[in-house]
mmCIF file of C-alpha atoms in Angstrom:
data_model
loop_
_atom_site.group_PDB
_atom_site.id
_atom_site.type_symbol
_atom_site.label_atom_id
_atom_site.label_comp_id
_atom_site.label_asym_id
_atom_site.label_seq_id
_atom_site.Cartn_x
_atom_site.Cartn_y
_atom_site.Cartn_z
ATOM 1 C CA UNK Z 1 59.706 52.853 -5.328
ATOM 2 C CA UNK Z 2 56.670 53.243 -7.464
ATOM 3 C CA UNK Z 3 54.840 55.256 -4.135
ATOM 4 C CA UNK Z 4 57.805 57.739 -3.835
ATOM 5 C CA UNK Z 5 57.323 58.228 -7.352
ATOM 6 C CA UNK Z 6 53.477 58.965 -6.971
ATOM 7 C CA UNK Z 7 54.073 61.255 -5.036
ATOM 8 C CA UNK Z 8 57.267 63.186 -6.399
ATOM 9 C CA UNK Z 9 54.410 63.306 -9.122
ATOM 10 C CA UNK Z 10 51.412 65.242 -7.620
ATOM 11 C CA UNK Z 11 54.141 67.413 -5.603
ATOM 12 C CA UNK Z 12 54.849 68.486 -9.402
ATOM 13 C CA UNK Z 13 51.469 68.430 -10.225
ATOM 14 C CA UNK Z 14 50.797 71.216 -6.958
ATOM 15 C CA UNK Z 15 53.577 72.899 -7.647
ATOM 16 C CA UNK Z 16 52.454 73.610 -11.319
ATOM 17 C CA UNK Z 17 48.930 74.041 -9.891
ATOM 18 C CA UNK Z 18 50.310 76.938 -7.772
ATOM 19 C CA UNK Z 19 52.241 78.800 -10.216
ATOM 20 C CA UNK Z 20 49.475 78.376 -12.905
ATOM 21 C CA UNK Z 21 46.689 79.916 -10.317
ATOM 22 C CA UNK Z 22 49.808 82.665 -9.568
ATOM 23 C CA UNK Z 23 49.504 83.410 -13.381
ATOM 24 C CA UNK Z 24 46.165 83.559 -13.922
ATOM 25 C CA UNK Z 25 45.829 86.360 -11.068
ATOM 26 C CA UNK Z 26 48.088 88.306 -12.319
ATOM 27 C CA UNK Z 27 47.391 88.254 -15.484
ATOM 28 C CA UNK Z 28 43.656 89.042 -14.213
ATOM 29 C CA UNK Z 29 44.498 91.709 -12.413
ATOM 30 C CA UNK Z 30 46.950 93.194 -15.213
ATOM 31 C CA UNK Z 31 44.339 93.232 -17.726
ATOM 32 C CA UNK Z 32 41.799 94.788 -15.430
ATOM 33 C CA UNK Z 33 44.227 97.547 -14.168
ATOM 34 C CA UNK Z 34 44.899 97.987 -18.399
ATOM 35 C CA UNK Z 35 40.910 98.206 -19.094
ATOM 36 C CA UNK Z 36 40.108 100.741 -16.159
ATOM 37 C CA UNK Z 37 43.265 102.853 -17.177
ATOM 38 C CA UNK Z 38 41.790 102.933 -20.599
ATOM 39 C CA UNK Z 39 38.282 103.267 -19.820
ATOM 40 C CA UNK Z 40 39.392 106.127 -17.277
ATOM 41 C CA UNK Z 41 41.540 107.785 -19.969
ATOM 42 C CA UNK Z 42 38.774 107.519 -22.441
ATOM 43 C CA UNK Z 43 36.121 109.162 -19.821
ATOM 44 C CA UNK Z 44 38.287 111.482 -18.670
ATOM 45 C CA UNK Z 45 39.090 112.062 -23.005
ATOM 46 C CA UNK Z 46 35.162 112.821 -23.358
ATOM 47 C CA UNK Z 47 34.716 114.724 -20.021
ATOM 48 C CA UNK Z 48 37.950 117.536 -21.168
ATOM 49 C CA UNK Z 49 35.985 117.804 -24.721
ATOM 50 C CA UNK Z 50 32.599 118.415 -23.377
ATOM 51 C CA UNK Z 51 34.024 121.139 -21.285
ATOM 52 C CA UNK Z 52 36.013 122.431 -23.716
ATOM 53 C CA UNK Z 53 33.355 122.683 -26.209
ATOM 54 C CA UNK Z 54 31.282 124.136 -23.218
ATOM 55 C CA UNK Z 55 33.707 126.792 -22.428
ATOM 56 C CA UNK Z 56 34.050 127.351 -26.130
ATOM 57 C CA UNK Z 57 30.143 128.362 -27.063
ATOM 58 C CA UNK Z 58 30.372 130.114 -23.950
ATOM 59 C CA UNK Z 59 33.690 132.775 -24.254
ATOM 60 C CA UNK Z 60 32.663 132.618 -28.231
ATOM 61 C CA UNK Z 61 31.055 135.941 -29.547
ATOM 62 C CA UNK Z 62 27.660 134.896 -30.467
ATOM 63 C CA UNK Z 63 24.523 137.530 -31.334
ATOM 64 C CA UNK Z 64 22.741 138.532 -27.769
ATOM 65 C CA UNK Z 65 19.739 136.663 -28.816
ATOM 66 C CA UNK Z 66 17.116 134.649 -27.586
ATOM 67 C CA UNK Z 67 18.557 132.131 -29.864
ATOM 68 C CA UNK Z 68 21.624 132.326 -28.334
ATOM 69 C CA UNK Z 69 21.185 131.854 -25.125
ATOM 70 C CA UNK Z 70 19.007 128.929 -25.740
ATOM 71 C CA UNK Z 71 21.943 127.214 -27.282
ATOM 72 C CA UNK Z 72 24.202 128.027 -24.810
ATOM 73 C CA UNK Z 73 21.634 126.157 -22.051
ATOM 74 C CA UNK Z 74 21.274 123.460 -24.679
ATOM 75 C CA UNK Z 75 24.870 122.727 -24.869
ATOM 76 C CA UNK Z 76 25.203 122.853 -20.688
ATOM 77 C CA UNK Z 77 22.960 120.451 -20.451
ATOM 78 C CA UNK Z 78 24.330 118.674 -23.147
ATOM 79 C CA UNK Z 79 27.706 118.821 -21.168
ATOM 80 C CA UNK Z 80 26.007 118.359 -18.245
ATOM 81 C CA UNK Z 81 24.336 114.637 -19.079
ATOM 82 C CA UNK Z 82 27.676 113.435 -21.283
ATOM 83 C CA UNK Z 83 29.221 113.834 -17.748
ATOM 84 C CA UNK Z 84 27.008 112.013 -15.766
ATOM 85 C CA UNK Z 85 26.903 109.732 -18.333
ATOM 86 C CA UNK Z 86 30.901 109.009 -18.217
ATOM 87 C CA UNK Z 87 30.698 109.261 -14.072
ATOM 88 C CA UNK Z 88 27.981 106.126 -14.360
ATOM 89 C CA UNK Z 89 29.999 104.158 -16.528
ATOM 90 C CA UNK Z 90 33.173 104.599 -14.778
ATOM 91 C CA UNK Z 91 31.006 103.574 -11.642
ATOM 92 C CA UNK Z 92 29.934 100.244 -13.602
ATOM 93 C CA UNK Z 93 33.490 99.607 -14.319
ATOM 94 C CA UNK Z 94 34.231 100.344 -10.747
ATOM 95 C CA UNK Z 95 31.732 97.286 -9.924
ATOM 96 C CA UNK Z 96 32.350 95.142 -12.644
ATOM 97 C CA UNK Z 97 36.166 95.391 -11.070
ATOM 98 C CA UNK Z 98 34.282 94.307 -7.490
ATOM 99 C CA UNK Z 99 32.852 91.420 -8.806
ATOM 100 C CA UNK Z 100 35.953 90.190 -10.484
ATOM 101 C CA UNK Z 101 38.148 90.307 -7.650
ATOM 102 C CA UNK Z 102 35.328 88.639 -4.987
ATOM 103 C CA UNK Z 103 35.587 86.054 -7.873
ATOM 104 C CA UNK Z 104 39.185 85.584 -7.252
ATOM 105 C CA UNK Z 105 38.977 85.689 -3.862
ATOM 106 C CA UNK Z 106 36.498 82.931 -3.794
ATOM 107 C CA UNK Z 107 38.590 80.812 -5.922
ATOM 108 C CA UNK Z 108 41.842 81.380 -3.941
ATOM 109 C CA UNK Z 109 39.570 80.392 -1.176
ATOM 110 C CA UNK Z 110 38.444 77.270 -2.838
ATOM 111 C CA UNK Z 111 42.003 76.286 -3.637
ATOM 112 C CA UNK Z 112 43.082 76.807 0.131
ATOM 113 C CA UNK Z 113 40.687 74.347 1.103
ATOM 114 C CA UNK Z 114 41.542 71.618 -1.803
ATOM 115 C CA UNK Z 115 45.087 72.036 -0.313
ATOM 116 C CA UNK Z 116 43.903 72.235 3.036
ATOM 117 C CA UNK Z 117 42.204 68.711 1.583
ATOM 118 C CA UNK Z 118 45.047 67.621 0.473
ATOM 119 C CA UNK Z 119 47.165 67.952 3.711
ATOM 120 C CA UNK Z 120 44.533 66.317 5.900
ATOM 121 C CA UNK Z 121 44.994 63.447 4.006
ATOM 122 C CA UNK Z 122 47.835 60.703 4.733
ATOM 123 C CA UNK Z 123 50.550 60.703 1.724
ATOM 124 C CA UNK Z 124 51.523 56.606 0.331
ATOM 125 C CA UNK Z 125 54.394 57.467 2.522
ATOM 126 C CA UNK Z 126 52.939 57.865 5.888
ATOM 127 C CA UNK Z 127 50.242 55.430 4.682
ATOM 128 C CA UNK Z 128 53.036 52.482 4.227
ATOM 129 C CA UNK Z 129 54.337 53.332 7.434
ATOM 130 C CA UNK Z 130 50.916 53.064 8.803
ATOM 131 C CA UNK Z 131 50.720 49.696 7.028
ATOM 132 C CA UNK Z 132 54.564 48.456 8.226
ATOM 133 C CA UNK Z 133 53.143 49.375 12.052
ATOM 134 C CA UNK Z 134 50.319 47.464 11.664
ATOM 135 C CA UNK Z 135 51.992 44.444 10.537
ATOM 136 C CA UNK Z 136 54.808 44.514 13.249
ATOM 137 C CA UNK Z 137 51.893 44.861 16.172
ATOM 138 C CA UNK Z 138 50.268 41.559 14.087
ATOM 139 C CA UNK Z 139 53.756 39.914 13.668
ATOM 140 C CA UNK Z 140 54.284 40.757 17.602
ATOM 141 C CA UNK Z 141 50.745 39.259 18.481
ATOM 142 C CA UNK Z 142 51.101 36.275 16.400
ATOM 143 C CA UNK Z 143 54.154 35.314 18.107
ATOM 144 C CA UNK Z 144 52.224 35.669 21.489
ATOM 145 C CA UNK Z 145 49.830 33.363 20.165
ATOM 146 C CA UNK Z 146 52.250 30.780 18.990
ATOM 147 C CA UNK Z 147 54.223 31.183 22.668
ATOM 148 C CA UNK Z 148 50.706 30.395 24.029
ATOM 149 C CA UNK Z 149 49.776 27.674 21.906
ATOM 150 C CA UNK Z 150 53.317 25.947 22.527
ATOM 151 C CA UNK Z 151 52.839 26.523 26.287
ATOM 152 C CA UNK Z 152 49.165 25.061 26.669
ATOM 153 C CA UNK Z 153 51.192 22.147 23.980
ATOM 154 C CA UNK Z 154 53.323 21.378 27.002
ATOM 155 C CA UNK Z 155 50.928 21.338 29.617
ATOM 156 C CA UNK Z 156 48.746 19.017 27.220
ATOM 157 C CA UNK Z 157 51.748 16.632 27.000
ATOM 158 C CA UNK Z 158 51.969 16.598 30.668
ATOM 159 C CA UNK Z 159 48.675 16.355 31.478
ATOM 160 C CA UNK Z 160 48.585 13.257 29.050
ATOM 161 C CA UNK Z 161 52.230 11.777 30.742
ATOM 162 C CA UNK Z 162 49.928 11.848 34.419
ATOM 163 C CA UNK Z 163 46.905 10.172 32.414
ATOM 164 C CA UNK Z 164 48.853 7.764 31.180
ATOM 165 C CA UNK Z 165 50.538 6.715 34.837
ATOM 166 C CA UNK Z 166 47.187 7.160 36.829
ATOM 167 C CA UNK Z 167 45.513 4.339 33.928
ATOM 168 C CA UNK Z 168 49.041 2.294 34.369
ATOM 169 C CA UNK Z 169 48.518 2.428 38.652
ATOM 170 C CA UNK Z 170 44.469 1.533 37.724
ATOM 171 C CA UNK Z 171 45.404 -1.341 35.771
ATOM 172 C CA UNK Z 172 48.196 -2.235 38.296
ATOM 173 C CA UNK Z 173 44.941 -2.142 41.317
ATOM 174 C CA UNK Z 174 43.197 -3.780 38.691
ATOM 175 C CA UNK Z 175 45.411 -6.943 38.114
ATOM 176 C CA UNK Z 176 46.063 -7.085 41.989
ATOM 177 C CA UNK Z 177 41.969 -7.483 42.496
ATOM 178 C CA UNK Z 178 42.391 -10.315 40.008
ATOM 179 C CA UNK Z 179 45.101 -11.997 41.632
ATOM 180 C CA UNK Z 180 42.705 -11.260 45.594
ATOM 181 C CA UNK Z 181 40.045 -12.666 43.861
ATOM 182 C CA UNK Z 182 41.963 -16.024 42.105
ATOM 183 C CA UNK Z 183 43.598 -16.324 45.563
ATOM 184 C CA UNK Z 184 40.303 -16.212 47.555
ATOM 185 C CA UNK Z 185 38.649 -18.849 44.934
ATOM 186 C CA UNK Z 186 41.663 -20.914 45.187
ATOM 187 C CA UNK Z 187 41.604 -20.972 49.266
ATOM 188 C CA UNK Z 188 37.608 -21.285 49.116
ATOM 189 C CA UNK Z 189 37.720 -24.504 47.320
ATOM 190 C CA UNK Z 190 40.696 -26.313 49.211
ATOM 191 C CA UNK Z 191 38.742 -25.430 52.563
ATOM 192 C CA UNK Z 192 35.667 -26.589 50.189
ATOM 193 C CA UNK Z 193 37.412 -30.591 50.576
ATOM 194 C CA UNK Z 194 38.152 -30.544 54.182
ATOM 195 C CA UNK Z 195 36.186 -32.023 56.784
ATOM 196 C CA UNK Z 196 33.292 -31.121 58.779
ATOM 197 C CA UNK Z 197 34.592 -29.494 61.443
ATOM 198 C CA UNK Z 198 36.543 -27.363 58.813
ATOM 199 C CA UNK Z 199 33.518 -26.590 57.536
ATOM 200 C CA UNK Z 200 31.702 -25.593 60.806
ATOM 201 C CA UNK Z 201 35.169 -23.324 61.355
ATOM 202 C CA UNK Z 202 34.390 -21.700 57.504
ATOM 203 C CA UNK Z 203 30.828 -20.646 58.427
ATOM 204 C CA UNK Z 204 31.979 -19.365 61.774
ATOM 205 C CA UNK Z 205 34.452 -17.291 60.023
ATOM 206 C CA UNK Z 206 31.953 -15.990 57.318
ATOM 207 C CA UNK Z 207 30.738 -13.266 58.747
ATOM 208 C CA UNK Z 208 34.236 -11.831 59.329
ATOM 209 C CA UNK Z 209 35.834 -12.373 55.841
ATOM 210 C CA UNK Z 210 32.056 -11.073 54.268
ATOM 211 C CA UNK Z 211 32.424 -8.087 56.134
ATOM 212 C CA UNK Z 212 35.709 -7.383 54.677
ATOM 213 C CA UNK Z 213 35.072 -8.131 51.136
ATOM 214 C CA UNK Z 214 32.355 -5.919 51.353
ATOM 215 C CA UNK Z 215 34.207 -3.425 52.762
ATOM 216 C CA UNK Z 216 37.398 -3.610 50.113
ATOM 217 C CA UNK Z 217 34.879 -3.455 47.502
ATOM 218 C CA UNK Z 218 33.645 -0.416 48.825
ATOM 219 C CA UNK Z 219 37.005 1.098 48.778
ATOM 220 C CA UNK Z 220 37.669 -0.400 45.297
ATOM 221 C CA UNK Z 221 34.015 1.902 44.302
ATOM 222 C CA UNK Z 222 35.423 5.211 45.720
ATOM 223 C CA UNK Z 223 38.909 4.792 44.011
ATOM 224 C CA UNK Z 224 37.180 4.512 40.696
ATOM 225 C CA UNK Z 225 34.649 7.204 41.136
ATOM 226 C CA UNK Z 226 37.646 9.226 41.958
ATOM 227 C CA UNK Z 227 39.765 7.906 39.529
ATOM 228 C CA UNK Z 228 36.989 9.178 36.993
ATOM 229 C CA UNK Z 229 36.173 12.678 38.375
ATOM 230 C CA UNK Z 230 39.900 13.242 38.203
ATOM 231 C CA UNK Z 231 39.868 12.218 34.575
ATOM 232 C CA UNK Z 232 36.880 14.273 34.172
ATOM 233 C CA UNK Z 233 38.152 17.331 35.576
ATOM 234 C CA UNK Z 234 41.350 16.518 33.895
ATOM 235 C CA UNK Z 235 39.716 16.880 30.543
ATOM 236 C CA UNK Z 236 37.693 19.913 31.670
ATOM 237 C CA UNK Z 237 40.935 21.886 32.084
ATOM 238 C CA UNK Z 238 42.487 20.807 29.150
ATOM 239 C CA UNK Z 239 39.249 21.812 26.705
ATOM 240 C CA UNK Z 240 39.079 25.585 28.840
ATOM 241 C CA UNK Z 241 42.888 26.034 27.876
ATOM 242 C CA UNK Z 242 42.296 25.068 23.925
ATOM 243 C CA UNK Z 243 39.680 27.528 24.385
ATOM 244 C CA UNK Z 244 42.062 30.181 25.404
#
């Protein structure tokens, strides 16, 4: 509300901006048409005088005389330079008329261009539409992000749910290595009591059961080195996503 009425306020403040300048020309021009009428009426006043006093002395009966006709020259000339006199300041008015309107001109240019200005320029209208645009593209990308973030959310919590059953099967291979192990110490010392011939039987045998301890434990080596580059790579993913 307060924008629209900013700017029902400097439409006014154009408006009477227009019709002012509108006033002031033609007032301008009005009094300069009134001061060359009357500055050509007056000329013209002075020029019909001189030449009526000129025609005067001259069609007047006057002594043939050197006298005479050395007035009569004195009064032409007189005649003569009141004219050019009046044709030089009408010319000055002439320019001093020039300058006024070039004046006028370059202030009706001047005020074209402040309007020109003025319409380059966005009005609080368009300028809180531009603002309402740029908050629904914002509004539209933050929802983006929060569809994202809620997606890489779920693949976190699933990632987690497969961690979590890959360390239950590890403990699982875990406690069943335990149980080998308890059941191999528990067979090793009841053949540990029997006779000799037992005995010579358990060191024939040893090479056989070494070889596959060994080789289980091997196993048992790989599965937890790949156990850990899975968790590894596991993590990897999940810190490129957050980064995302």
């Amino acid at each position: 509300m307060a924008i629209l009425n900013c700017e029902n306020k400097l439409q006014e403040r154009m408006q009477e901006t227009d019709l002012l300048l509108q006033k002031l020309q033609v007032r301008h021009y009005f009094r300069i048409n009134m001061e060359m009428d009357e500055t050509e009426q007056t000329l013209m006043e002075e020029l019909e005088n001189a030449e009526i006093a000129l025609d005067a002395r001259q069609s007047g009966k006057s002594v043939k005389s050197v006298d005479a006709s050395e007035m009569t020259a004195e009064a032409g000339l007189d005649a003569e330079a009141a004219k050019s006199d009046i044709l030089e300041k009408m010319d000055n008015k002439k320019k001093e008329m020039s300058l006024m309107e070039e004046i006028v001109q370059d202030l009706e240019k001047r005020w074209v261009q402040i309007q020109e200005n003025a319409l380059k320029q966005p009005t609080p209208a368009q300028r809180e539409k531009l603002l309402d645009k740029q908050l629904h593209s914002l509004m539209e990308q933050l929802a983006a992000k929060q569809a994202q973030a809620e997606g890489l959310v779920g693949e976190i919590h699933l990632k987690e749910m497969e961690l979590e059953r890959l360390k239950g099967l590890w403990r699982m291979i875990e406690s069943s290595n335990v149980e080998g192990n308890t059941a191999r110490n528990r067979f090793g010392r009841s053949t540990s009591e029997k006779g000799s011939a037992s005995t010579d039987y358990m060191v024939d045998k040893l090479p056989y059961s070494t070889g596959g301890r060994t080789e289980h434990q091997e196993r048992l080596m790989l599965l937890r080195s790949a156990f850990v580059m899975y968790i590894l790579f596991l993590n990897i993913v999940v810190l490129i996503k957050l980064s995302f």
